Amino acid sequence: MTVNNIWVITDDQNAVGELCDGGRQLGKQVSVILFSDQNRAQEAISSGADQVYLFGQAGESVMIEDYSKSIAELLRAEKADLVLVYSSIRGKLIAGRIATQLGISVLSNVSELTVDDGSIIVKHMVYGGAAIRTEKALTDTVVVTVGSGVFEAMPKDAARQGKVNEINPNVDNAGIRILETRPKQGELVNLSAAKRVVGVGRGFAAQEDLKMAEEFTALVGAEMACSRPIAEGEKWMSKERYVGVSGVVLKPDIYIALGISGQIQHMVGVNHAKTLVAINKDKNAPIFKQVDIGLVGDLYKVLPKIAEKIKAQN
Ligand SMILES: Cc1cc2nc3c(=O)[nH]c(=O)nc-3n(C[C@H](O)[C@H](O)[C@H](O)COP(=O)(O)OP(=O)(O)OC[C@H]3O[C@@H](n4cnc5c(N)ncnc54)[C@H](O)[C@@H]3O)c2cc1C
């Protein structure tokens, strides 16, 4: 059973497809709130939106969170059943503010969302990924923050028709104004969209050894990811590339883990992969309990041999 009136709010255009797809699975009509322009609005319609409410780009000193009161008024007037907010930093702030305006709470960072007999049921990880909590929403409007990887984006359909409503919002006086913006330092990588991912862990003894993994990743046409210690501890790779409960959640066709032990905090980010492969020299490594294909061996010996075989077949 579905609910009627689904709303999507995102400040990141990359998330529109996934959230619209989720909205279409759960409800009848999907309305999207964007803070960008007509082109992006049309893109959202191609991605599954029935209508788009364009709040435009915030003025130079105005933050999009400051539209929260206007957004809440719109959601109230349109009797929104479920509001899916992309869980970016801005998204979480907007979710909190609109929920406050509506006098309800936010269900945050959900990993699964279903509708059961007209009620919205969410699951999310607790205790650092060691357990999953299931919650049933009891309010008429439900606000949920959703990260990437929870839903899968459907292919765009340029022929889809929808309505674009331009909104001239009131700006809340939240007491904060933007003084300066600078491009984010870091990599632009959308791991959640990758179909093949190679993950590297502490089984690599030195940063220069990652070259071997990079070559292998290129050979199999994959994106490279890592465990948290490789990004946060060693700082050998950027934070955007670590996978898990506090990193990115993936949904690839195949995930190949190289020298990764398989702790729960990492595995929650990859266990939606269609096929899981691991190479680890310890036959008792926890990762072997979860994989489809496990190879016990020293990655420094095994990986070059696999690469040779693949090259010979190409
Ligand atoms: C609150 C919290 C949140 C966390 N969030 C995340 C998260 O989002 N993502 C994440 O990844 N981690 C997270 N962690 C950390 C997590 O618990 C693990 O510590 C981490 O995933 C381990 O990384 P690893 O597998 O690379 O390293 P290790 O656990 O040290 O494992 C290295 C593996 O490499 C193998 N190995 C060593 N040498 C070789 C070789 N030559 N050939 C083959 N195999 C070899 C070893 O047998 C071992 O199994 C979190 C922890 C906490 C407490």
XYZ file of C-alpha atoms and ligand atoms in Angstrom:
367
model
C 0.000 0.000 0.000
C 1.274 3.478 -0.817
C 0.767 6.984 0.580
C -0.463 9.822 -1.629
C 1.578 12.895 -1.404
C 5.379 12.539 -1.396
C 7.756 15.496 -1.289
C 11.453 15.530 -2.045
C 13.776 18.297 -0.848
C 17.398 18.412 -1.928
C 20.182 20.931 -2.342
C 22.160 18.376 -4.371
C 20.915 17.714 -7.907
C 22.737 14.336 -7.943
C 20.270 13.087 -5.333
C 17.106 13.987 -7.279
C 16.928 10.762 -9.297
C 17.281 8.437 -6.297
C 14.813 10.348 -4.127
C 12.213 10.624 -6.926
C 12.544 6.909 -7.520
C 11.990 6.272 -3.795
C 9.027 8.642 -3.852
C 7.453 6.841 -6.797
C 7.856 3.474 -5.048
C 6.159 4.750 -1.904
C 3.508 7.195 -3.094
C 1.265 8.391 -5.876
C 2.451 11.939 -6.533
C 6.027 13.207 -6.213
C 6.670 16.928 -5.747
C 10.239 18.191 -5.604
C 11.568 21.343 -3.942
C 14.749 22.652 -5.569
C 16.940 25.655 -4.936
C 18.278 25.953 -8.457
C 16.954 26.849 -11.915
C 14.517 25.878 -14.688
C 17.002 23.473 -16.334
C 17.408 21.557 -13.093
C 13.647 21.586 -12.616
C 13.163 19.963 -16.042
C 15.854 17.418 -15.161
C 13.917 16.573 -11.982
C 10.761 16.008 -14.046
C 12.709 13.667 -16.356
C 13.872 11.873 -13.199
C 10.337 11.230 -11.962
C 8.968 14.439 -10.404
C 5.313 15.260 -11.154
C 5.837 18.848 -10.155
C 8.727 21.018 -9.051
C 8.644 23.958 -6.664
C 11.564 26.165 -7.539
C 12.739 28.250 -4.623
C 15.577 29.617 -6.741
C 19.107 30.111 -5.582
C 19.454 31.860 -2.273
C 20.741 35.415 -2.462
C 24.422 35.887 -1.840
C 24.043 36.276 1.892
C 20.951 34.080 2.353
C 21.138 30.429 3.279
C 18.597 27.982 1.831
C 17.750 26.888 5.374
C 16.241 30.346 5.758
C 13.420 29.286 3.408
C 12.301 26.671 5.938
C 9.260 28.592 7.151
C 7.983 29.069 3.593
C 8.680 25.410 2.839
C 6.803 24.301 5.960
C 3.829 26.483 4.985
C 3.790 24.909 1.523
C 3.969 21.372 2.944
C 1.139 22.172 5.370
C -1.036 23.734 2.661
C -0.429 20.828 0.261
C -0.990 18.213 2.999
C 2.323 16.420 2.448
C 2.281 12.832 3.733
C 5.992 12.061 3.487
C 8.904 14.466 3.015
C 12.181 12.889 1.861
C 15.029 15.282 2.594
C 18.488 14.512 1.191
C 20.812 14.138 4.165
C 23.471 16.639 3.143
C 24.574 19.097 5.828
C 22.136 21.717 4.463
C 19.415 19.077 4.034
C 19.636 18.005 7.678
C 19.365 21.622 8.815
C 16.305 22.191 6.604
C 14.702 18.951 7.832
C 15.145 20.032 11.449
C 13.770 23.493 10.830
C 10.701 22.451 8.836
C 9.908 19.726 11.366
C 10.047 22.343 14.118
C 7.668 24.553 12.124
C 5.303 21.607 11.649
C 5.595 20.540 15.305
C 6.859 17.054 14.440
C 10.144 15.170 14.722
C 12.612 14.012 12.058
C 13.430 10.383 11.358
C 17.080 10.625 10.433
C 19.434 8.731 8.141
C 17.103 5.890 7.322
C 18.449 2.820 5.574
C 15.070 1.424 4.551
C 11.616 2.948 4.118
C 8.381 1.082 3.545
C 4.657 1.738 3.761
C 2.630 -0.773 5.737
C -1.138 -0.376 5.829
C -0.806 3.363 5.196
C 1.853 3.832 7.905
C 5.423 4.801 7.169
C 7.973 2.399 8.635
C 11.680 3.244 8.668
C 14.802 1.341 9.607
C 18.074 2.901 10.601
C 21.350 1.842 12.049
C 22.149 2.396 15.707
C 25.198 1.650 17.910
C 27.630 2.445 15.074
C 25.928 -0.013 12.727
C 25.801 -2.925 15.206
C 21.971 -2.959 15.284
C 19.018 -1.817 13.190
C 16.105 0.038 14.794
C 12.644 -0.095 13.210
C 10.316 2.852 13.798
C 6.721 3.572 12.806
C 5.783 7.195 12.158
C 2.619 8.329 13.923
C 2.185 11.871 12.577
C 0.151 12.948 9.526
C 3.234 14.438 7.875
C 6.493 12.525 8.222
C 9.918 14.113 7.642
C 12.760 11.716 6.892
C 16.406 12.331 5.988
C 17.736 9.909 3.387
C 21.309 9.516 2.156
C 22.517 8.204 -1.166
C 22.263 4.486 -1.871
C 18.913 3.907 -0.115
C 16.991 4.077 -3.390
C 18.205 3.461 -6.900
C 17.816 6.189 -9.526
C 15.689 5.145 -12.459
C 16.725 6.055 -15.990
C 15.695 9.584 -16.980
C 12.755 9.965 -19.347
C 13.063 13.210 -21.301
C 9.465 12.847 -22.520
C 7.977 13.078 -18.990
C 5.771 16.117 -18.452
C 5.418 18.018 -15.190
C 4.645 21.405 -13.780
C 7.220 23.890 -12.512
C 6.038 26.408 -9.892
C 8.351 29.322 -9.180
C 8.161 30.398 -5.547
C 9.131 33.730 -4.148
C 9.824 32.680 -0.574
C 9.930 34.702 2.591
C 13.307 34.469 4.257
C 13.345 33.488 7.950
C 15.363 35.723 10.147
C 17.606 33.032 11.600
C 20.379 35.366 12.658
C 22.996 33.901 10.336
C 24.183 35.367 7.039
C 26.732 33.998 4.555
C 29.885 36.104 4.487
C 31.958 34.103 2.014
C 31.715 30.891 -0.015
C 34.622 28.901 -1.391
C 34.726 25.766 -3.594
C 34.922 22.620 -1.506
C 38.401 21.106 -1.248
C 38.215 17.427 -1.980
C 37.246 15.056 -4.682
C 34.056 15.073 -6.675
C 33.209 11.406 -6.720
C 29.796 9.783 -6.819
C 30.576 6.317 -5.498
C 26.911 5.524 -4.881
C 26.322 5.569 -8.639
C 29.285 3.265 -9.457
C 28.444 -0.217 -10.730
C 31.850 -1.686 -9.893
C 33.858 -0.691 -6.835
C 37.235 -1.857 -5.531
C 37.724 -1.154 -1.814
C 41.153 -1.027 -0.210
C 41.901 -1.524 3.466
C 44.717 -1.710 5.948
C 45.989 -4.851 4.229
C 47.990 -2.358 2.138
C 51.195 -1.667 4.024
C 52.164 1.631 2.366
C 50.536 4.427 0.393
C 52.659 3.746 -2.698
C 51.270 0.191 -2.768
C 47.840 1.632 -3.613
C 49.205 2.130 -7.138
C 48.698 -1.601 -7.610
C 45.044 -1.247 -6.537
C 44.586 1.801 -8.790
C 45.852 -0.162 -11.798
C 43.594 -3.091 -10.943
C 40.618 -0.739 -10.503
C 41.240 0.802 -13.943
C 41.653 -2.647 -15.473
C 38.219 -3.794 -14.298
C 36.577 -0.418 -15.052
C 35.707 0.304 -11.428
C 35.799 3.201 -8.959
C 38.158 2.999 -5.996
C 36.914 3.182 -2.417
C 38.461 2.416 0.962
C 37.878 1.585 4.603
C 37.744 4.415 7.105
C 41.297 4.004 8.500
C 42.722 4.486 4.994
C 40.958 7.865 4.687
C 40.633 9.122 8.250
C 43.698 7.493 9.834
C 46.357 7.205 7.147
C 44.877 9.977 4.977
C 45.979 8.024 1.894
C 42.630 8.618 0.195
C 40.006 11.336 0.456
C 37.133 11.120 2.939
C 34.676 11.069 0.026
C 35.942 7.574 -0.793
C 35.433 5.729 2.473
C 32.562 3.358 2.746
C 30.409 2.395 5.703
C 28.162 3.535 8.484
C 29.838 6.908 8.733
C 30.862 7.039 5.064
C 29.215 6.283 1.737
C 26.613 3.548 1.240
C 27.097 1.675 -2.038
C 24.822 -0.370 -4.257
C 27.168 -1.638 -6.964
C 26.877 -4.757 -9.068
C 30.205 -5.886 -7.631
C 32.368 -4.834 -4.661
C 35.902 -6.225 -4.443
C 37.448 -5.784 -0.988
C 41.235 -5.922 -0.861
C 42.816 -6.310 2.576
C 39.646 -5.292 4.432
C 38.737 -7.219 7.593
C 34.952 -6.841 7.242
C 33.959 -5.010 10.429
C 30.233 -4.279 10.592
C 30.820 -0.518 10.293
C 32.384 -1.084 6.876
C 30.076 -3.842 5.681
C 26.839 -1.888 6.173
C 28.110 0.311 3.362
C 28.595 -2.558 0.926
C 26.150 -5.292 1.791
C 23.698 -4.119 -0.881
C 26.259 -5.046 -3.543
C 24.915 -7.720 -5.870
C 28.214 -9.631 -5.649
C 30.763 -9.303 -2.843
C 34.348 -10.463 -3.376
C 37.195 -10.344 -0.860
C 40.909 -11.040 -0.850
C 42.355 -11.374 2.622
C 45.327 -13.331 3.948
C 43.538 -14.290 7.173
C 41.113 -17.146 6.570
C 39.274 -16.194 9.782
C 38.680 -12.560 8.716
C 34.998 -11.687 9.368
C 34.569 -10.567 5.766
C 34.623 -14.200 4.612
C 31.309 -14.823 6.417
C 29.571 -12.323 4.125
C 31.122 -12.620 0.708
C 29.988 -14.461 -2.407
C 33.570 -15.149 -3.484
C 36.413 -15.226 -0.972
C 40.073 -15.634 -1.765
C 42.452 -16.424 1.110
C 45.834 -15.082 0.132
C 48.371 -12.297 0.271
C 46.984 -9.535 -1.939
C 50.519 -8.560 -2.968
C 50.845 -11.984 -4.623
C 47.241 -12.664 -5.650
C 46.264 -9.327 -7.190
C 49.039 -9.171 -9.835
C 48.177 -12.731 -10.885
C 44.464 -11.922 -11.272
C 45.395 -8.756 -13.199
C 47.608 -10.813 -15.535
C 44.742 -13.236 -16.234
C 42.318 -10.391 -16.974
C 44.832 -8.720 -19.299
C 45.387 -12.014 -21.112
C 41.643 -12.323 -21.722
C 41.173 -8.727 -22.931
C 31.485 4.478 15.392
C 32.383 3.860 14.351
C 32.114 4.135 13.020
C 32.910 3.551 12.033
N 32.609 3.798 10.738
C 33.325 3.163 9.767
C 32.978 3.327 8.395
O 32.029 4.033 8.038
N 33.730 2.667 7.487
C 34.778 1.856 7.812
O 35.423 1.286 6.920
N 35.127 1.692 9.104
C 34.440 2.325 10.079
N 34.813 2.156 11.374
C 36.045 1.405 11.665
C 35.812 -0.131 11.626
O 35.347 -0.551 12.871
C 37.107 -0.868 11.287
O 38.092 -0.501 12.221
C 37.629 -0.596 9.877
O 36.622 -0.811 8.934
C 38.782 -1.552 9.604
O 39.394 -1.195 8.395
P 40.268 -2.297 7.613
O 39.422 -3.484 7.350
O 40.890 -1.590 6.462
O 41.456 -2.604 8.634
P 41.713 -3.839 9.577
O 40.541 -4.160 10.427
O 43.008 -3.584 10.237
O 41.872 -5.055 8.560
C 42.915 -5.203 7.661
C 42.752 -6.582 7.002
O 43.728 -6.752 6.012
C 44.175 -8.096 6.047
N 45.527 -8.110 5.465
C 46.669 -7.617 6.011
N 47.698 -7.777 5.136
C 47.180 -8.389 4.037
C 47.719 -8.821 2.818
N 49.034 -8.656 2.515
N 46.919 -9.450 1.923
C 45.610 -9.644 2.181
N 45.031 -9.253 3.339
C 45.812 -8.627 4.251
C 44.135 -8.486 7.491
O 44.010 -9.910 7.619
C 42.895 -7.755 7.974
O 41.757 -8.583 7.914
C 34.028 2.716 12.387
C 34.277 2.461 13.736
C 33.481 3.036 14.687
C 33.777 2.720 16.138
